[in-house]
Amino acid sequence: MLKLESMSIRYEDKSVVRDFSFEVLPGEVVSIIGPNGSGKSTILKGITGLIPCESGQVFIGEEELRSLSIRDVSRLLSMLSQANSSPTDMTVEELVTFGRMPHKKWYKQLNDEDYRIMEWALQLTGMDRYRERLVYSLSGGEAQKAWLAMALAQCPKILLLDEPTTYLDIAHQLDVLELVKTLNRELQLTVVMVLHDLNHASMYSDKVCVVKQGNVRAYGSPQEVLTRELIREVYGVETDIEIKNNSNPRIHVLHKI
Ligand code: ADP
Ligand code: MG
């Protein structure tokens, strides 16, 4: 569904992503974790073509990113970045309208099909009752769901999320992640998300990709990847790892080394 082959990205003279390869299968949820500045956001931007790759290839389905137009890409994937910003006077419904734009010629009005899809996205995210609300008046958790509704209205095959739970309290973090998991299950939506919380990555992912200095340090199931040794090496932190009844690991952070 998504394949990166030796992707490298640099900002001017600084190489940020180096020879990065990984593959995400259809319907998987993959979390990307790694220290601040390790290149996680840059990798997502490279996948969307927002930042050009210096070398390597990105395949979305069978198609190579370079052979696709921006419109083609936005019909295949939606990305929500770390800090979403919208004009303050926009309602939730208006925001969701933007999800339909990649599917329309600029001079075409929204049609019944567009309204049907927008309605579906609003219902699925539980945002239908907030449709008239201005986006800036929503709480952090509600705003994140409004953005997810917009992303869904795009009818993407792949959803890319950059730290979707930042600034949310613990309950709302779980709320958003549960919604993402539901969308993954019900729509077979492939999800690649950058997460900070190792326990969230463990709970909500089929696979975890650990990024260290712009490269894949480890990639596999949470059980395979989230070990004391790896967390010590990548984050410089000592942990206790608890695995109950073969479930995904729970990480207890002890102290810095
Ligand atoms: P992460 O998301 O893992 O925290 P980023 O991908 O945002 O990391 O950044 C990786 C590195 O690239 C950092 O050292 C950051 O300072 C640098 N960087 C990010 N964006 C830019 C930019 N627009 N111009 C120059 N350097 C950048
Ligand atoms: Mg980032």
PDB file of C-alpha atoms and ligand atoms in Angstrom:
ATOM      1  CA  MET A   1       0.000   0.000   0.000  1.00  0.00           C
ATOM      2  CA  LEU A   2       2.879   2.320   0.865  1.00  0.00           C
ATOM      3  CA  LYS A   3       6.506   1.626   0.204  1.00  0.00           C
ATOM      4  CA  LEU A   4       9.551   3.825   0.735  1.00  0.00           C
ATOM      5  CA  GLU A   5      12.759   2.751  -0.935  1.00  0.00           C
ATOM      6  CA  SER A   6      15.950   4.403   0.263  1.00  0.00           C
ATOM      7  CA  MET A   7      14.278   7.766   0.753  1.00  0.00           C
ATOM      8  CA  SER A   8      16.734  10.557   1.588  1.00  0.00           C
ATOM      9  CA  ILE A   9      15.780  14.145   2.362  1.00  0.00           C
ATOM     10  CA  ARG A  10      17.976  17.105   3.182  1.00  0.00           C
ATOM     11  CA  TYR A  11      17.341  20.685   4.219  1.00  0.00           C
ATOM     12  CA  GLU A  12      20.041  22.735   2.493  1.00  0.00           C
ATOM     13  CA  ASP A  13      23.296  21.265   3.778  1.00  0.00           C
ATOM     14  CA  LYS A  14      21.729  19.064   6.446  1.00  0.00           C
ATOM     15  CA  SER A  15      20.825  15.465   5.714  1.00  0.00           C
ATOM     16  CA  VAL A  16      17.728  14.701   7.814  1.00  0.00           C
ATOM     17  CA  VAL A  17      16.403  11.427   6.384  1.00  0.00           C
ATOM     18  CA  ARG A  18      18.916   8.861   5.187  1.00  0.00           C
ATOM     19  CA  ASP A  19      18.248   5.787   3.119  1.00  0.00           C
ATOM     20  CA  PHE A  20      14.891   5.258   4.753  1.00  0.00           C
ATOM     21  CA  SER A  21      13.031   2.126   3.609  1.00  0.00           C
ATOM     22  CA  PHE A  22       9.843   0.588   4.904  1.00  0.00           C
ATOM     23  CA  GLU A  23       6.636  -0.942   3.688  1.00  0.00           C
ATOM     24  CA  VAL A  24       3.110  -0.614   5.046  1.00  0.00           C
ATOM     25  CA  LEU A  25       0.576  -3.261   4.051  1.00  0.00           C
ATOM     26  CA  PRO A  26      -3.063  -2.443   3.243  1.00  0.00           C
ATOM     27  CA  GLY A  27      -5.155  -2.005   6.387  1.00  0.00           C
ATOM     28  CA  GLU A  28      -2.217  -1.775   8.770  1.00  0.00           C
ATOM     29  CA  VAL A  29      -1.744   0.795  11.507  1.00  0.00           C
ATOM     30  CA  VAL A  30       1.912   1.753  11.730  1.00  0.00           C
ATOM     31  CA  SER A  31       3.294   4.133  14.348  1.00  0.00           C
ATOM     32  CA  ILE A  32       6.512   6.009  13.812  1.00  0.00           C
ATOM     33  CA  ILE A  33       8.337   6.807  17.030  1.00  0.00           C
ATOM     34  CA  GLY A  34      11.722   8.326  17.798  1.00  0.00           C
ATOM     35  CA  PRO A  35      13.325  11.234  19.638  1.00  0.00           C
ATOM     36  CA  ASN A  36      12.606  14.884  18.788  1.00  0.00           C
ATOM     37  CA  GLY A  37      14.410  15.950  15.656  1.00  0.00           C
ATOM     38  CA  SER A  38      14.985  12.405  14.404  1.00  0.00           C
ATOM     39  CA  GLY A  39      13.137  13.189  11.149  1.00  0.00           C
ATOM     40  CA  LYS A  40       9.640  11.772  11.734  1.00  0.00           C
ATOM     41  CA  SER A  41       7.667  14.773  10.445  1.00  0.00           C
ATOM     42  CA  THR A  42      10.045  15.094   7.513  1.00  0.00           C
ATOM     43  CA  ILE A  43       9.381  11.465   6.561  1.00  0.00           C
ATOM     44  CA  LEU A  44       5.618  12.116   6.462  1.00  0.00           C
ATOM     45  CA  LYS A  45       6.166  15.245   4.372  1.00  0.00           C
ATOM     46  CA  GLY A  46       8.349  13.215   2.017  1.00  0.00           C
ATOM     47  CA  ILE A  47       5.531  10.661   1.596  1.00  0.00           C
ATOM     48  CA  THR A  48       3.062  13.368   0.544  1.00  0.00           C
ATOM     49  CA  GLY A  49       5.552  15.072  -1.750  1.00  0.00           C
ATOM     50  CA  LEU A  50       5.324  18.250   0.349  1.00  0.00           C
ATOM     51  CA  ILE A  51       9.116  18.095   0.541  1.00  0.00           C
ATOM     52  CA  PRO A  52      11.036  16.674  -2.409  1.00  0.00           C
ATOM     53  CA  CYS A  53      13.192  13.611  -1.829  1.00  0.00           C
ATOM     54  CA  GLU A  54      16.850  13.976  -2.660  1.00  0.00           C
ATOM     55  CA  SER A  55      16.930  10.335  -3.704  1.00  0.00           C
ATOM     56  CA  GLY A  56      14.910   7.162  -3.369  1.00  0.00           C
ATOM     57  CA  GLN A  57      11.349   6.358  -4.246  1.00  0.00           C
ATOM     58  CA  VAL A  58       7.909   6.461  -2.679  1.00  0.00           C
ATOM     59  CA  PHE A  59       5.223   4.088  -3.945  1.00  0.00           C
ATOM     60  CA  ILE A  60       1.586   4.708  -3.090  1.00  0.00           C
ATOM     61  CA  GLY A  61      -0.133   1.513  -4.162  1.00  0.00           C
ATOM     62  CA  GLU A  62       1.484   0.734  -7.491  1.00  0.00           C
ATOM     63  CA  GLU A  63       2.184   4.346  -8.369  1.00  0.00           C
ATOM     64  CA  GLU A  64       5.447   6.168  -7.891  1.00  0.00           C
ATOM     65  CA  LEU A  65       4.943   9.513  -6.155  1.00  0.00           C
ATOM     66  CA  ARG A  66       6.772  11.463  -8.872  1.00  0.00           C
ATOM     67  CA  SER A  67       4.341  10.196 -11.526  1.00  0.00           C
ATOM     68  CA  LEU A  68       1.348  11.554  -9.588  1.00  0.00           C
ATOM     69  CA  SER A  69      -0.084  15.090  -9.588  1.00  0.00           C
ATOM     70  CA  ILE A  70      -0.851  16.851  -6.314  1.00  0.00           C
ATOM     71  CA  ARG A  71      -4.533  16.142  -6.925  1.00  0.00           C
ATOM     72  CA  ASP A  72      -3.834  12.446  -7.502  1.00  0.00           C
ATOM     73  CA  VAL A  73      -1.872  12.301  -4.248  1.00  0.00           C
ATOM     74  CA  SER A  74      -4.635  14.011  -2.271  1.00  0.00           C
ATOM     75  CA  ARG A  75      -7.143  11.475  -3.538  1.00  0.00           C
ATOM     76  CA  LEU A  76      -4.958   8.670  -2.231  1.00  0.00           C
ATOM     77  CA  LEU A  77      -3.817  10.056   1.085  1.00  0.00           C
ATOM     78  CA  SER A  78      -4.714  12.708   3.636  1.00  0.00           C
ATOM     79  CA  MET A  79      -2.305  14.092   6.128  1.00  0.00           C
ATOM     80  CA  LEU A  80      -2.983  15.963   9.331  1.00  0.00           C
ATOM     81  CA  SER A  81       0.055  17.832  10.559  1.00  0.00           C
ATOM     82  CA  GLN A  82       1.193  18.586  14.054  1.00  0.00           C
ATOM     83  CA  ALA A  83      -0.360  22.050  14.301  1.00  0.00           C
ATOM     84  CA  ASN A  84      -3.493  22.313  12.221  1.00  0.00           C
ATOM     85  CA  SER A  85      -4.543  25.869  11.653  1.00  0.00           C
ATOM     86  CA  SER A  86      -7.730  27.055  10.053  1.00  0.00           C
ATOM     87  CA  PRO A  87      -9.221  30.478   9.475  1.00  0.00           C
ATOM     88  CA  THR A  88     -10.980  31.272  12.720  1.00  0.00           C
ATOM     89  CA  ASP A  89     -14.328  32.036  11.136  1.00  0.00           C
ATOM     90  CA  MET A  90     -14.778  28.626   9.545  1.00  0.00           C
ATOM     91  CA  THR A  91     -17.454  26.215  10.719  1.00  0.00           C
ATOM     92  CA  VAL A  92     -16.835  22.499  11.098  1.00  0.00           C
ATOM     93  CA  GLU A  93     -18.992  21.855   8.042  1.00  0.00           C
ATOM     94  CA  GLU A  94     -17.021  24.344   5.960  1.00  0.00           C
ATOM     95  CA  LEU A  95     -13.778  22.723   7.052  1.00  0.00           C
ATOM     96  CA  VAL A  96     -15.068  19.318   5.979  1.00  0.00           C
ATOM     97  CA  THR A  97     -15.956  20.767   2.546  1.00  0.00           C
ATOM     98  CA  PHE A  98     -12.231  21.120   1.899  1.00  0.00           C
ATOM     99  CA  GLY A  99     -11.898  17.356   1.993  1.00  0.00           C
ATOM    100  CA  ARG A 100     -13.944  17.191  -1.215  1.00  0.00           C
ATOM    101  CA  MET A 101     -11.767  19.621  -3.168  1.00  0.00           C
ATOM    102  CA  PRO A 102      -9.265  17.098  -4.596  1.00  0.00           C
ATOM    103  CA  HIS A 103     -12.222  15.302  -6.182  1.00  0.00           C
ATOM    104  CA  LYS A 104     -13.674  18.383  -7.917  1.00  0.00           C
ATOM    105  CA  LYS A 105     -12.817  20.701 -10.715  1.00  0.00           C
ATOM    106  CA  TRP A 106     -12.439  24.206  -9.291  1.00  0.00           C
ATOM    107  CA  TYR A 107     -15.518  25.535 -11.056  1.00  0.00           C
ATOM    108  CA  LYS A 108     -17.827  22.713  -9.943  1.00  0.00           C
ATOM    109  CA  GLN A 109     -20.290  23.172  -7.095  1.00  0.00           C
ATOM    110  CA  LEU A 110     -20.613  20.525  -4.421  1.00  0.00           C
ATOM    111  CA  ASN A 111     -23.150  17.931  -5.557  1.00  0.00           C
ATOM    112  CA  ASP A 112     -25.375  15.421  -3.728  1.00  0.00           C
ATOM    113  CA  GLU A 113     -22.569  12.866  -3.658  1.00  0.00           C
ATOM    114  CA  ASP A 114     -20.226  15.380  -1.967  1.00  0.00           C
ATOM    115  CA  TYR A 115     -22.862  16.240   0.636  1.00  0.00           C
ATOM    116  CA  ARG A 116     -23.504  12.544   1.237  1.00  0.00           C
ATOM    117  CA  ILE A 117     -19.800  11.911   1.851  1.00  0.00           C
ATOM    118  CA  MET A 118     -19.444  14.975   4.094  1.00  0.00           C
ATOM    119  CA  GLU A 119     -22.431  13.792   6.128  1.00  0.00           C
ATOM    120  CA  TRP A 120     -20.888  10.338   6.412  1.00  0.00           C
ATOM    121  CA  ALA A 121     -17.573  11.835   7.621  1.00  0.00           C
ATOM    122  CA  LEU A 122     -19.335  14.067  10.167  1.00  0.00           C
ATOM    123  CA  GLN A 123     -21.384  11.152  11.535  1.00  0.00           C
ATOM    124  CA  LEU A 124     -18.466   8.756  11.680  1.00  0.00           C
ATOM    125  CA  THR A 125     -16.377  11.155  13.743  1.00  0.00           C
ATOM    126  CA  GLY A 126     -19.314  12.171  15.934  1.00  0.00           C
ATOM    127  CA  MET A 127     -18.951  15.754  14.722  1.00  0.00           C
ATOM    128  CA  ASP A 128     -22.396  16.047  13.105  1.00  0.00           C
ATOM    129  CA  ARG A 129     -23.800  17.849  16.131  1.00  0.00           C
ATOM    130  CA  TYR A 130     -20.992  20.411  15.977  1.00  0.00           C
ATOM    131  CA  ARG A 131     -21.388  21.192  12.285  1.00  0.00           C
ATOM    132  CA  GLU A 132     -22.382  24.837  12.811  1.00  0.00           C
ATOM    133  CA  ARG A 133     -19.670  25.509  15.396  1.00  0.00           C
ATOM    134  CA  LEU A 134     -16.666  27.622  14.523  1.00  0.00           C
ATOM    135  CA  VAL A 135     -13.553  25.468  14.545  1.00  0.00           C
ATOM    136  CA  TYR A 136     -11.665  27.814  16.883  1.00  0.00           C
ATOM    137  CA  SER A 137     -14.414  27.509  19.503  1.00  0.00           C
ATOM    138  CA  LEU A 138     -13.964  23.743  19.809  1.00  0.00           C
ATOM    139  CA  SER A 139     -11.924  22.024  22.499  1.00  0.00           C
ATOM    140  CA  GLY A 140      -8.668  20.394  21.383  1.00  0.00           C
ATOM    141  CA  GLY A 141     -10.198  16.921  21.143  1.00  0.00           C
ATOM    142  CA  GLU A 142     -13.235  18.120  19.189  1.00  0.00           C
ATOM    143  CA  ALA A 143     -11.044  20.146  16.833  1.00  0.00           C
ATOM    144  CA  GLN A 144      -8.882  17.100  16.136  1.00  0.00           C
ATOM    145  CA  LYS A 145     -12.042  15.139  15.262  1.00  0.00           C
ATOM    146  CA  ALA A 146     -13.205  17.945  12.973  1.00  0.00           C
ATOM    147  CA  TRP A 147      -9.879  17.691  11.151  1.00  0.00           C
ATOM    148  CA  LEU A 148     -10.282  13.916  10.981  1.00  0.00           C
ATOM    149  CA  ALA A 149     -13.738  14.447   9.448  1.00  0.00           C
ATOM    150  CA  MET A 150     -12.144  16.665   6.808  1.00  0.00           C
ATOM    151  CA  ALA A 151      -9.466  14.046   6.150  1.00  0.00           C
ATOM    152  CA  LEU A 152     -12.138  11.345   5.789  1.00  0.00           C
ATOM    153  CA  ALA A 153     -14.215  13.428   3.371  1.00  0.00           C
ATOM    154  CA  GLN A 154     -11.183  13.161   1.123  1.00  0.00           C
ATOM    155  CA  CYS A 155     -11.916   9.377   0.964  1.00  0.00           C
ATOM    156  CA  PRO A 156      -8.218   8.528   1.182  1.00  0.00           C
ATOM    157  CA  LYS A 157      -6.694   5.068   1.103  1.00  0.00           C
ATOM    158  CA  ILE A 158      -3.993   6.132   3.560  1.00  0.00           C
ATOM    159  CA  LEU A 159      -4.234   8.450   6.546  1.00  0.00           C
ATOM    160  CA  LEU A 160      -1.041  10.133   7.757  1.00  0.00           C
ATOM    161  CA  LEU A 161      -1.179  11.713  11.211  1.00  0.00           C
ATOM    162  CA  ASP A 162       1.624  13.720  12.778  1.00  0.00           C
ATOM    163  CA  GLU A 163       1.265  13.575  16.558  1.00  0.00           C
ATOM    164  CA  PRO A 164      -2.539  13.598  16.537  1.00  0.00           C
ATOM    165  CA  THR A 165      -2.758  13.633  20.326  1.00  0.00           C
ATOM    166  CA  THR A 166      -0.425  16.517  21.136  1.00  0.00           C
ATOM    167  CA  TYR A 167      -2.037  19.131  23.415  1.00  0.00           C
ATOM    168  CA  LEU A 168      -4.882  16.774  24.397  1.00  0.00           C
ATOM    169  CA  ASP A 169      -5.541  15.516  27.916  1.00  0.00           C
ATOM    170  CA  ILE A 170      -5.190  11.763  28.516  1.00  0.00           C
ATOM    171  CA  ALA A 171      -8.877  10.923  28.018  1.00  0.00           C
ATOM    172  CA  HIS A 172      -9.050  12.863  24.764  1.00  0.00           C
ATOM    173  CA  GLN A 173      -5.799  11.304  23.567  1.00  0.00           C
ATOM    174  CA  LEU A 174      -7.392   7.866  23.957  1.00  0.00           C
ATOM    175  CA  ASP A 175     -10.599   9.143  22.350  1.00  0.00           C
ATOM    176  CA  VAL A 176      -8.790  10.234  19.216  1.00  0.00           C
ATOM    177  CA  LEU A 177      -6.725   7.039  19.025  1.00  0.00           C
ATOM    178  CA  GLU A 178      -9.866   4.900  19.493  1.00  0.00           C
ATOM    179  CA  LEU A 179     -11.498   6.797  16.648  1.00  0.00           C
ATOM    180  CA  VAL A 180      -8.460   6.252  14.439  1.00  0.00           C
ATOM    181  CA  LYS A 181      -8.558   2.522  15.260  1.00  0.00           C
ATOM    182  CA  THR A 182     -12.295   2.352  14.490  1.00  0.00           C
ATOM    183  CA  LEU A 183     -11.744   4.072  11.134  1.00  0.00           C
ATOM    184  CA  ASN A 184      -8.946   1.630  10.402  1.00  0.00           C
ATOM    185  CA  ARG A 185     -11.137  -1.370  11.228  1.00  0.00           C
ATOM    186  CA  GLU A 186     -14.367  -0.273   9.620  1.00  0.00           C
ATOM    187  CA  LEU A 187     -12.964   1.309   6.480  1.00  0.00           C
ATOM    188  CA  GLN A 188      -9.823  -0.834   6.167  1.00  0.00           C
ATOM    189  CA  LEU A 189      -8.036   2.509   6.144  1.00  0.00           C
ATOM    190  CA  THR A 190      -4.250   2.245   6.242  1.00  0.00           C
ATOM    191  CA  VAL A 191      -2.845   4.512   8.957  1.00  0.00           C
ATOM    192  CA  VAL A 192       0.683   5.815   9.475  1.00  0.00           C
ATOM    193  CA  MET A 193       1.018   8.053  12.510  1.00  0.00           C
ATOM    194  CA  VAL A 194       3.803   9.705  14.423  1.00  0.00           C
ATOM    195  CA  LEU A 195       3.290   9.193  18.164  1.00  0.00           C
ATOM    196  CA  HIS A 196       5.277  10.287  21.181  1.00  0.00           C
ATOM    197  CA  ASP A 197       3.783   8.012  23.772  1.00  0.00           C
ATOM    198  CA  LEU A 198       5.359   4.561  23.561  1.00  0.00           C
ATOM    199  CA  ASN A 199       2.372   2.959  25.289  1.00  0.00           C
ATOM    200  CA  HIS A 200      -0.002   4.441  22.733  1.00  0.00           C
ATOM    201  CA  ALA A 201       2.222   3.108  19.963  1.00  0.00           C
ATOM    202  CA  SER A 202       2.160  -0.295  21.645  1.00  0.00           C
ATOM    203  CA  MET A 203      -1.621  -0.303  22.190  1.00  0.00           C
ATOM    204  CA  TYR A 204      -2.796   0.983  18.835  1.00  0.00           C
ATOM    205  CA  SER A 205      -0.343  -0.269  16.211  1.00  0.00           C
ATOM    206  CA  ASP A 206       0.152  -3.401  14.209  1.00  0.00           C
ATOM    207  CA  LYS A 207       3.740  -2.330  13.659  1.00  0.00           C
ATOM    208  CA  VAL A 208       6.067   0.209  15.177  1.00  0.00           C
ATOM    209  CA  CYS A 209       8.846   1.907  13.244  1.00  0.00           C
ATOM    210  CA  VAL A 210      11.611   3.367  15.377  1.00  0.00           C
ATOM    211  CA  VAL A 211      13.468   6.248  13.752  1.00  0.00           C
ATOM    212  CA  LYS A 212      16.969   7.153  14.879  1.00  0.00           C
ATOM    213  CA  GLN A 213      18.815   9.987  13.161  1.00  0.00           C
ATOM    214  CA  GLY A 214      16.697   9.761  10.031  1.00  0.00           C
ATOM    215  CA  ASN A 215      17.020   6.039   9.617  1.00  0.00           C
ATOM    216  CA  VAL A 216      14.981   2.959  10.538  1.00  0.00           C
ATOM    217  CA  ARG A 217      16.458   1.579  13.738  1.00  0.00           C
ATOM    218  CA  ALA A 218      13.794  -1.126  14.154  1.00  0.00           C
ATOM    219  CA  TYR A 219      10.540  -2.083  12.468  1.00  0.00           C
ATOM    220  CA  GLY A 220       8.124  -4.797  13.551  1.00  0.00           C
ATOM    221  CA  SER A 221       5.336  -5.701  15.953  1.00  0.00           C
ATOM    222  CA  PRO A 222       5.232  -3.784  19.275  1.00  0.00           C
ATOM    223  CA  GLN A 223       6.469  -6.942  21.043  1.00  0.00           C
ATOM    224  CA  GLU A 224       9.452  -7.273  18.737  1.00  0.00           C
ATOM    225  CA  VAL A 225      10.427  -3.640  18.769  1.00  0.00           C
ATOM    226  CA  LEU A 226       9.618  -2.160  22.164  1.00  0.00           C
ATOM    227  CA  THR A 227      12.349  -3.719  24.262  1.00  0.00           C
ATOM    228  CA  ARG A 228      14.296  -2.260  27.189  1.00  0.00           C
ATOM    229  CA  GLU A 229      17.518  -2.398  25.190  1.00  0.00           C
ATOM    230  CA  LEU A 230      16.110  -0.533  22.221  1.00  0.00           C
ATOM    231  CA  ILE A 231      14.435   2.178  24.310  1.00  0.00           C
ATOM    232  CA  ARG A 232      17.650   2.623  26.281  1.00  0.00           C
ATOM    233  CA  GLU A 233      19.657   2.964  23.086  1.00  0.00           C
ATOM    234  CA  VAL A 234      17.280   5.297  21.254  1.00  0.00           C
ATOM    235  CA  TYR A 235      15.973   7.488  24.091  1.00  0.00           C
ATOM    236  CA  GLY A 236      18.631   7.035  26.761  1.00  0.00           C
ATOM    237  CA  VAL A 237      15.954   6.046  29.250  1.00  0.00           C
ATOM    238  CA  GLU A 238      15.666   3.060  31.566  1.00  0.00           C
ATOM    239  CA  THR A 239      12.289   1.261  31.523  1.00  0.00           C
ATOM    240  CA  ASP A 240      10.462  -1.739  32.883  1.00  0.00           C
ATOM    241  CA  ILE A 241       8.460  -3.633  30.326  1.00  0.00           C
ATOM    242  CA  GLU A 242       5.439  -5.643  31.305  1.00  0.00           C
ATOM    243  CA  ILE A 243       3.869  -8.202  29.005  1.00  0.00           C
ATOM    244  CA  LYS A 244       0.659  -9.762  30.322  1.00  0.00           C
ATOM    245  CA  ASN A 245      -1.034 -12.720  28.636  1.00  0.00           C
ATOM    246  CA  ASN A 246       0.826 -12.195  25.410  1.00  0.00           C
ATOM    247  CA  SER A 247      -0.691  -8.729  24.984  1.00  0.00           C
ATOM    248  CA  ASN A 248       1.257  -5.759  23.691  1.00  0.00           C
ATOM    249  CA  PRO A 249       4.017  -4.496  25.993  1.00  0.00           C
ATOM    250  CA  ARG A 250       3.340  -1.852  28.636  1.00  0.00           C
ATOM    251  CA  ILE A 251       6.263   0.449  29.158  1.00  0.00           C
ATOM    252  CA  HIS A 252       7.019   1.924  32.573  1.00  0.00           C
ATOM    253  CA  VAL A 253       9.557   4.704  32.368  1.00  0.00           C
ATOM    254  CA  LEU A 254      12.008   4.632  35.287  1.00  0.00           C
ATOM    255  CA  HIS A 255      14.732   7.243  34.772  1.00  0.00           C
ATOM    256  CA  LYS A 256      17.224   8.745  32.373  1.00  0.00           C
ATOM    257  CA  ILE A 257      20.573   7.075  32.081  1.00  0.00           C
TER     258      ILE A 257
HETATM  259  P1  ADP B   1      10.788  15.146  14.292  1.00  0.00           P
HETATM  260  O1  ADP B   1       9.440  15.247  13.647  1.00  0.00           O
HETATM  261  O2  ADP B   1      11.273  13.742  14.434  1.00  0.00           O
HETATM  262  O3  ADP B   1      10.879  15.878  15.590  1.00  0.00           O
HETATM  263  P2  ADP B   1      11.657  16.762  12.040  1.00  0.00           P
HETATM  264  O4  ADP B   1      11.414  15.913  10.856  1.00  0.00           O
HETATM  265  O5  ADP B   1      10.680  17.836  12.316  1.00  0.00           O
HETATM  266  O6  ADP B   1      11.867  15.824  13.321  1.00  0.00           O
HETATM  267  O7  ADP B   1      13.084  17.441  11.930  1.00  0.00           O
HETATM  268  C1  ADP B   1      14.264  16.713  11.673  1.00  0.00           C
HETATM  269  C2  ADP B   1      15.434  17.682  11.609  1.00  0.00           C
HETATM  270  O8  ADP B   1      15.288  18.538  10.497  1.00  0.00           O
HETATM  271  C3  ADP B   1      15.572  18.583  12.825  1.00  0.00           C
HETATM  272  O9  ADP B   1      16.928  18.710  13.115  1.00  0.00           O
HETATM  273  C4  ADP B   1      14.991  19.899  12.363  1.00  0.00           C
HETATM  274  O10 ADP B   1      15.615  20.974  13.021  1.00  0.00           O
HETATM  275  C5  ADP B   1      15.329  19.898  10.884  1.00  0.00           C
HETATM  276  N1  ADP B   1      14.311  20.633  10.098  1.00  0.00           N
HETATM  277  C6  ADP B   1      12.980  20.394  10.100  1.00  0.00           C
HETATM  278  N2  ADP B   1      12.331  21.236   9.259  1.00  0.00           N
HETATM  279  C7  ADP B   1      13.309  22.037   8.712  1.00  0.00           C
HETATM  280  C8  ADP B   1      13.294  23.103   7.750  1.00  0.00           C
HETATM  281  N3  ADP B   1      12.149  23.517   7.192  1.00  0.00           N
HETATM  282  N4  ADP B   1      14.474  23.685   7.423  1.00  0.00           N
HETATM  283  C9  ADP B   1      15.645  23.251   7.978  1.00  0.00           C
HETATM  284  N5  ADP B   1      15.711  22.253   8.880  1.00  0.00           N
HETATM  285  C10 ADP B   1      14.586  21.645   9.255  1.00  0.00           C
HETATM  286 MG    MG B   2       7.719  16.157  14.293  1.00  0.00          MG
END
